[in-house]
């Protein structure tokens, strides 16, 4: 035998020399769910280990993980019923939960990257990401007007990046133009480019306490059977001025990450979503899988596919696994 591939695996030093991909703690974006009020931490049943925080408690939790090396977080609101409406007007309330959180976080942690979703599902009474007609149709262009207002409020509060997750057509261009014309040309846009209509978002909807009142998200999120749509969205989001592109979910869609990384000229990331996190927790709690190793392998597979940043709820496990 002239070629013995096992020579390159014969000891830890050789294996380290030839390792092609690494997961670093600064690749990770930790998602947080926020609630109004004071002094409350509510564990989320379907996301073991993850909780909803009031802002005072959020600061304490973020201080701890930030000091250990987490550099970026994403924030999502879990609002009471009375803050949700057909018009989703709480989405652009300058004194709302999200802008208040952004201001507080940026004051306490100037070197923390704060990201917020741009989408209406936490704010509509029916749980869709957009405004709807009386017949229940999701209204693209009307929704964009609200998304623009939501993005401007977040930018004014000092957010580092807005992440439109709504999947309306043309929203990246509209948000980019509005941000620029209001003096927020340094606010980053992370576009949810290939957001699939996935069964894996279940625990997230529980976390933000939304349930679709009617229909499904198939007229705006992508069909899990398709990849061409993702490539078209890649082209559009790039042309419309996105700074980074996102694939979601992550591990069932590694082929999408890989293809998009090949064709695009800007960074690709992935959202390792609530269902991907919860499946591993469930299996590990039954002794079926090793929690830390399984998460690490999942996140490393995203890096191998071409993702450079990853939203994941497994940030505490990765702090431990990576020795922080
Ligand atoms: C809302 C949004 C969703 C997620 C992130 N932003 C849910 C959805 O589209 O229904 C899912 C994240 C997760 O499952 O962890 N636009």
Tab-separated table of N, CA, C and O in Angstrom, residues 113-163:
chain	number	residue	atom	x	y	z
A	113	UNK	N	-21.928	42.703	20.352
A	113	UNK	CA	-22.721	42.921	19.136
A	113	UNK	C	-24.167	42.519	19.426
A	113	UNK	O	-24.428	41.382	19.816
A	114	UNK	N	-25.063	43.469	19.257
A	114	UNK	CA	-26.484	43.217	19.528
A	114	UNK	C	-27.247	43.183	18.205
A	114	UNK	O	-27.138	44.094	17.392
A	115	UNK	N	-27.982	42.095	18.022
A	115	UNK	CA	-28.723	41.858	16.778
A	115	UNK	C	-30.201	41.735	17.134
A	115	UNK	O	-30.541	41.136	18.157
A	116	UNK	N	-31.060	42.290	16.296
A	116	UNK	CA	-32.489	42.087	16.538
A	116	UNK	C	-33.195	41.673	15.254
A	116	UNK	O	-32.849	42.119	14.164
A	117	UNK	N	-34.179	40.787	15.407
A	117	UNK	CA	-34.987	40.333	14.271
A	117	UNK	C	-35.873	41.463	13.771
A	117	UNK	O	-36.386	42.255	14.562
A	118	UNK	N	-36.057	41.512	12.482
A	118	UNK	CA	-37.069	42.396	11.905
A	118	UNK	C	-38.137	41.477	11.301
A	118	UNK	O	-37.880	40.777	10.323
A	119	UNK	N	-39.288	41.434	11.941
A	119	UNK	CA	-40.420	40.602	11.506
A	119	UNK	C	-41.557	40.916	12.462
A	119	UNK	O	-41.315	41.376	13.587
A	120	UNK	N	-42.767	40.651	12.039
A	120	UNK	CA	-43.904	41.094	12.858
A	120	UNK	C	-44.518	40.004	13.721
A	120	UNK	O	-45.427	40.283	14.501
A	121	UNK	N	-44.050	38.765	13.600
A	121	UNK	CA	-44.754	37.682	14.321
A	121	UNK	C	-44.852	37.840	15.839
A	121	UNK	O	-45.840	37.414	16.419
A	122	UNK	N	-43.888	38.483	16.523
A	122	UNK	CA	-44.116	38.663	17.967
A	122	UNK	C	-45.154	39.741	18.271
A	122	UNK	O	-45.577	39.894	19.420
A	123	UNK	N	-45.544	40.506	17.249
A	123	UNK	CA	-46.387	41.697	17.462
A	123	UNK	C	-47.788	41.599	16.878
A	123	UNK	O	-48.637	42.411	17.193
A	124	UNK	N	-48.020	40.630	15.954
A	124	UNK	CA	-49.355	40.498	15.380
A	124	UNK	C	-50.209	39.589	16.271
A	124	UNK	O	-49.689	38.670	16.908
A	125	UNK	N	-51.514	39.848	16.282
A	125	UNK	CA	-52.382	39.020	17.137
A	125	UNK	C	-52.618	37.634	16.532
A	125	UNK	O	-53.049	36.726	17.220
A	126	UNK	N	-52.282	37.482	15.214
A	126	UNK	CA	-52.479	36.174	14.575
A	126	UNK	C	-51.185	35.375	14.440
A	126	UNK	O	-51.215	34.225	14.032
A	127	UNK	N	-50.040	35.991	14.741
A	127	UNK	CA	-48.779	35.241	14.740
A	127	UNK	C	-48.075	35.127	13.403
A	127	UNK	O	-47.027	34.484	13.312
A	128	UNK	N	-48.615	35.763	12.351
A	128	UNK	CA	-47.897	35.762	11.070
A	128	UNK	C	-46.820	36.852	11.081
A	128	UNK	O	-46.903	37.809	11.847
A	129	UNK	N	-45.849	36.698	10.166
A	129	UNK	CA	-44.735	37.648	10.101
A	129	UNK	C	-45.100	38.946	9.392
A	129	UNK	O	-44.291	39.866	9.335
A	130	UNK	N	-46.295	38.976	8.793
A	130	UNK	CA	-46.688	40.172	8.058
A	130	UNK	C	-48.097	40.613	8.403
A	130	UNK	O	-48.817	39.932	9.137
A	131	UNK	N	-48.470	41.771	7.854
A	131	UNK	CA	-49.857	42.233	7.972
A	131	UNK	C	-50.719	41.370	7.061
A	131	UNK	O	-50.231	40.850	6.052
A	132	UNK	N	-51.989	41.254	7.401
A	132	UNK	CA	-52.865	40.394	6.592
A	132	UNK	C	-54.103	41.161	6.139
A	132	UNK	O	-54.535	42.112	6.806
A	133	UNK	N	-54.654	40.734	5.011
A	133	UNK	CA	-55.932	41.278	4.556
A	133	UNK	C	-57.044	40.624	5.372
A	133	UNK	O	-56.781	39.668	6.126
A	134	UNK	N	-58.263	41.106	5.194
A	134	UNK	CA	-59.392	40.509	5.925
A	134	UNK	C	-59.580	39.041	5.551
A	134	UNK	O	-60.095	38.250	6.326
A	135	UNK	N	-59.107	38.696	4.336
A	135	UNK	CA	-59.239	37.301	3.886
A	135	UNK	C	-58.069	36.436	4.373
A	135	UNK	O	-58.001	35.247	4.073
A	136	UNK	N	-57.118	37.052	5.081
A	136	UNK	CA	-56.014	36.266	5.615
A	136	UNK	C	-54.811	36.157	4.700
A	136	UNK	O	-53.898	35.371	4.945
A	137	UNK	N	-54.783	36.994	3.640
A	137	UNK	CA	-53.615	36.983	2.756
A	137	UNK	C	-52.497	37.824	3.399
A	137	UNK	O	-52.762	38.863	4.003
A	138	UNK	N	-51.252	37.362	3.278
A	138	UNK	CA	-50.122	38.125	3.842
A	138	UNK	C	-49.754	39.226	2.843
A	138	UNK	O	-49.420	38.945	1.689
A	139	UNK	N	-49.823	40.467	3.285
A	139	UNK	CA	-49.668	41.619	2.392
A	139	UNK	C	-48.208	42.070	2.341
A	139	UNK	O	-47.707	42.673	3.295
A	140	UNK	N	-47.566	41.802	1.228
A	140	UNK	CA	-46.121	42.053	1.115
A	140	UNK	C	-45.738	43.522	1.306
A	140	UNK	O	-44.997	43.878	2.228
A	141	UNK	N	-46.259	44.382	0.423
A	141	UNK	CA	-45.755	45.752	0.382
A	141	UNK	C	-46.181	46.570	1.606
A	141	UNK	O	-45.420	47.400	2.101
A	142	UNK	N	-47.385	46.286	2.110
A	142	UNK	CA	-47.853	46.956	3.330
A	142	UNK	C	-46.983	46.550	4.513
A	142	UNK	O	-46.648	47.362	5.377
A	143	UNK	N	-46.603	45.265	4.541
A	143	UNK	CA	-45.750	44.774	5.627
A	143	UNK	C	-44.392	45.476	5.614
A	143	UNK	O	-43.865	45.852	6.665
A	144	UNK	N	-43.841	45.667	4.418
A	144	UNK	CA	-42.513	46.283	4.323
A	144	UNK	C	-42.481	47.659	4.985
A	144	UNK	O	-41.516	48.005	5.661
A	145	UNK	N	-43.574	48.406	4.840
A	145	UNK	CA	-43.606	49.745	5.457
A	145	UNK	C	-43.422	49.645	6.976
A	145	UNK	O	-42.742	50.461	7.583
A	146	UNK	N	-44.028	48.631	7.574
A	146	UNK	CA	-43.908	48.454	9.029
A	146	UNK	C	-42.513	47.947	9.390
A	146	UNK	O	-41.909	48.382	10.376
A	147	UNK	N	-41.974	47.040	8.569
A	147	UNK	CA	-40.629	46.517	8.828
A	147	UNK	C	-39.604	47.645	8.801
A	147	UNK	O	-38.667	47.671	9.609
A	148	UNK	N	-39.786	48.578	7.876
A	148	UNK	CA	-38.870	49.722	7.777
A	148	UNK	C	-38.925	50.542	9.067
A	148	UNK	O	-37.891	50.905	9.632
A	149	UNK	N	-40.134	50.778	9.569
A	149	UNK	CA	-40.262	51.553	10.821
A	149	UNK	C	-39.614	50.804	11.987
A	149	UNK	O	-38.937	51.389	12.826
A	150	UNK	N	-39.825	49.484	11.994
A	150	UNK	CA	-39.235	48.656	13.062
A	150	UNK	C	-37.703	48.727	13.015
A	150	UNK	O	-37.047	48.888	14.047
A	151	UNK	N	-37.148	48.668	11.810
A	151	UNK	CA	-35.687	48.709	11.654
A	151	UNK	C	-35.145	50.076	12.075
A	151	UNK	O	-34.091	50.167	12.724
A	152	UNK	N	-35.849	51.144	11.734
A	152	UNK	CA	-35.389	52.489	12.107
A	152	UNK	C	-35.388	52.673	13.627
A	152	UNK	O	-34.467	53.276	14.184
A	153	UNK	N	-36.406	52.143	14.293
A	153	UNK	CA	-36.463	52.246	15.756
A	153	UNK	C	-35.281	51.494	16.389
A	153	UNK	O	-34.625	51.997	17.308
A	154	UNK	N	-34.978	50.315	15.856
A	154	UNK	CA	-33.850	49.529	16.392
A	154	UNK	C	-32.526	50.254	16.136
A	154	UNK	O	-31.652	50.313	17.009
A	155	UNK	N	-32.391	50.823	14.932
A	155	UNK	CA	-31.151	51.527	14.589
A	155	UNK	C	-30.977	52.751	15.485
A	155	UNK	O	-29.890	53.006	16.008
A	156	UNK	N	-32.063	53.474	15.705
A	156	UNK	CA	-31.997	54.668	16.558
A	156	UNK	C	-31.591	54.284	17.985
A	156	UNK	O	-30.861	55.007	18.655
A	157	UNK	N	-32.046	53.138	18.452
A	157	UNK	CA	-31.699	52.679	19.799
A	157	UNK	C	-30.238	52.227	19.880
A	157	UNK	O	-29.709	52.027	20.967
A	158	UNK	N	-29.602	52.040	18.724
A	158	UNK	CA	-28.175	51.715	18.722
A	158	UNK	C	-27.837	50.275	18.406
A	158	UNK	O	-26.736	49.809	18.696
A	159	UNK	N	-28.758	49.550	17.789
A	159	UNK	CA	-28.494	48.136	17.483
A	159	UNK	C	-27.332	48.025	16.489
A	159	UNK	O	-27.126	48.923	15.664
A	160	UNK	N	-26.558	46.959	16.584
A	160	UNK	CA	-25.446	46.775	15.643
A	160	UNK	C	-25.923	46.213	14.319
A	160	UNK	O	-25.409	46.583	13.275
A	161	UNK	N	-26.883	45.281	14.382
A	161	UNK	CA	-27.361	44.652	13.147
A	161	UNK	C	-28.843	44.357	13.251
A	161	UNK	O	-29.323	43.916	14.301
A	162	UNK	N	-29.552	44.584	12.148
A	162	UNK	CA	-30.944	44.145	12.057
A	162	UNK	C	-30.973	42.899	11.173
A	162	UNK	O	-30.202	42.784	10.217
A	163	UNK	N	-31.857	41.977	11.529
A	163	UNK	CA	-31.923	40.698	10.812
A	163	UNK	C	-33.360	40.451	10.353
A	163	UNK	O	-34.174	39.891	11.096
